[in-house]
Coordinates of C-alpha atoms in Angstrom, one line a residue:
M1 CA 49.6 -59.2 -7.0
A2 CA 47.4 -60.0 -10.0
D3 CA 48.5 -56.8 -11.6
Q4 CA 52.2 -57.8 -11.3
V5 CA 51.5 -61.3 -12.6
A6 CA 49.6 -59.9 -15.5
D7 CA 52.4 -57.5 -16.3
T8 CA 54.9 -60.3 -16.1
L9 CA 52.9 -62.7 -18.3
R10 CA 52.1 -59.9 -20.8
R11 CA 55.9 -59.2 -21.1
M12 CA 56.7 -62.9 -21.5
I13 CA 54.1 -63.2 -24.3
L14 CA 55.3 -60.1 -26.1
T15 CA 59.0 -61.2 -25.9
R16 CA 58.0 -64.7 -26.9
E17 CA 59.2 -66.3 -23.7
L18 CA 55.7 -67.9 -23.8
A19 CA 55.4 -68.9 -27.4
P20 CA 52.2 -68.6 -29.6
G21 CA 50.1 -71.7 -29.2
Q22 CA 51.9 -72.8 -26.0
R23 CA 49.6 -74.4 -23.5
I24 CA 49.9 -73.0 -20.0
T25 CA 48.2 -73.8 -16.8
Q26 CA 47.6 -71.8 -13.6
A27 CA 49.6 -74.3 -11.5
E28 CA 52.6 -74.2 -13.9
L29 CA 52.7 -70.4 -14.0
A30 CA 52.2 -70.1 -10.2
E31 CA 55.1 -72.4 -9.6
M32 CA 57.3 -70.6 -12.2
L33 CA 56.4 -67.1 -10.8
G34 CA 56.5 -68.2 -7.1
V35 CA 53.0 -67.1 -6.3
S36 CA 49.7 -68.8 -5.5
T37 CA 47.2 -69.8 -8.2
M38 CA 44.7 -67.1 -7.3
P39 CA 46.6 -64.1 -8.7
V40 CA 47.6 -66.2 -11.7
R41 CA 44.0 -67.0 -12.4
E42 CA 43.0 -63.3 -12.2
A43 CA 45.9 -62.3 -14.4
L44 CA 45.0 -64.9 -17.0
L45 CA 41.4 -63.8 -17.1
R46 CA 42.6 -60.2 -17.7
L47 CA 44.9 -61.5 -20.5
V48 CA 42.0 -63.4 -22.1
A49 CA 40.0 -60.1 -22.1
E50 CA 43.0 -58.4 -23.7
G51 CA 43.4 -61.1 -26.3
F52 CA 46.8 -62.4 -25.2
V53 CA 45.6 -65.8 -24.2
D54 CA 42.6 -68.1 -25.0
T55 CA 40.9 -70.4 -22.6
M56 CA 41.1 -74.2 -23.1
A57 CA 39.5 -77.2 -21.5
N58 CA 40.8 -78.5 -18.1
R59 CA 41.5 -75.0 -16.7
S60 CA 44.4 -74.4 -19.1
F61 CA 45.1 -71.6 -21.4
S62 CA 46.9 -71.1 -24.8
V63 CA 49.1 -68.2 -25.8
T64 CA 47.6 -66.4 -28.8
D65 CA 49.7 -65.3 -31.8
T66 CA 50.0 -61.7 -30.9
T67 CA 51.1 -59.5 -33.8
R68 CA 51.5 -55.7 -33.8
A69 CA 48.4 -55.4 -36.0
R70 CA 46.3 -57.6 -33.7
L71 CA 47.4 -55.5 -30.7
D72 CA 46.5 -52.3 -32.5
D73 CA 43.1 -53.7 -33.2
I74 CA 42.6 -54.9 -29.6
Y75 CA 43.5 -51.5 -28.2
W76 CA 41.5 -49.6 -30.8
I77 CA 38.4 -51.7 -30.0
H78 CA 39.0 -51.1 -26.3
G79 CA 39.3 -47.3 -26.8
V80 CA 36.0 -47.2 -28.8
L81 CA 34.1 -49.2 -26.2
I82 CA 35.3 -47.3 -23.2
G83 CA 34.7 -44.1 -25.0
E84 CA 31.1 -45.1 -25.7
M85 CA 30.6 -46.4 -22.1
T86 CA 32.0 -43.2 -20.6
A87 CA 29.8 -41.0 -22.8
R88 CA 26.7 -42.9 -21.7
A89 CA 27.7 -42.6 -18.0
W90 CA 28.5 -39.0 -18.5
D91 CA 24.9 -38.3 -19.5
H92 CA 23.8 -39.4 -16.0
R93 CA 26.8 -37.9 -14.1
D94 CA 26.9 -36.7 -10.6
D95 CA 29.7 -35.3 -8.3
E96 CA 30.7 -38.8 -7.3
L97 CA 31.3 -39.9 -10.9
I98 CA 33.3 -36.8 -11.7
T99 CA 35.4 -37.4 -8.6
R100 CA 36.0 -41.0 -9.5
F101 CA 37.0 -40.1 -13.0
K102 CA 39.5 -37.5 -11.7
V103 CA 41.0 -40.0 -9.3
A104 CA 41.3 -42.6 -12.0
H105 CA 43.0 -40.1 -14.3
S106 CA 45.4 -39.0 -11.6
D107 CA 46.3 -42.6 -10.8
F108 CA 46.8 -43.3 -14.5
V109 CA 49.2 -40.4 -14.9
I110 CA 51.1 -41.4 -11.8
G111 CA 51.4 -45.0 -13.2
L112 CA 52.5 -43.6 -16.6
R113 CA 55.2 -41.5 -15.1
R114 CA 56.4 -44.5 -13.1
G115 CA 56.3 -46.8 -16.1
S116 CA 53.9 -49.1 -14.2
S117 CA 51.5 -50.8 -16.5
G118 CA 49.9 -52.4 -13.4
A119 CA 49.1 -49.0 -12.0
M120 CA 47.8 -47.8 -15.3
N121 CA 45.7 -51.0 -15.6
A122 CA 44.3 -50.5 -12.1
A123 CA 43.4 -46.9 -13.0
N124 CA 41.5 -48.2 -16.1
L125 CA 39.7 -50.6 -13.9
G126 CA 38.7 -47.7 -11.7
V127 CA 37.0 -46.1 -14.7
Y128 CA 35.1 -49.3 -15.4
A129 CA 34.0 -49.5 -11.8
A130 CA 32.8 -45.9 -11.8
I131 CA 30.9 -46.5 -15.0
E132 CA 29.3 -49.7 -13.8
D133 CA 28.0 -48.2 -10.5

């Protein structure tokens, strides 16, 4: 559910349905999307990590001013970091790590073919989980 909420919020930010600088709360978004606050909270934390929203006091968030250049920078940084983390994990690889990477890659390709950013994001999280273990 958090994947779907994150996809929806990301789209709303990119299409400016949620305007740069707009203050948003978990409760408001949960009501607007017809879901509980838990998946909204998880989605917002992901979007903070991706640079789409900033945290504010009183459990609220603010939409960042997302430009094409800023998005390019965010995804470039992400690519560099995951590449370095993967290379370090690869130095200590075992059969389980290789299997988990293959599964994540397969899941990502399936998500890409379906046009599901949620599935692609989940596959990326699978890579992180494999690296952290």
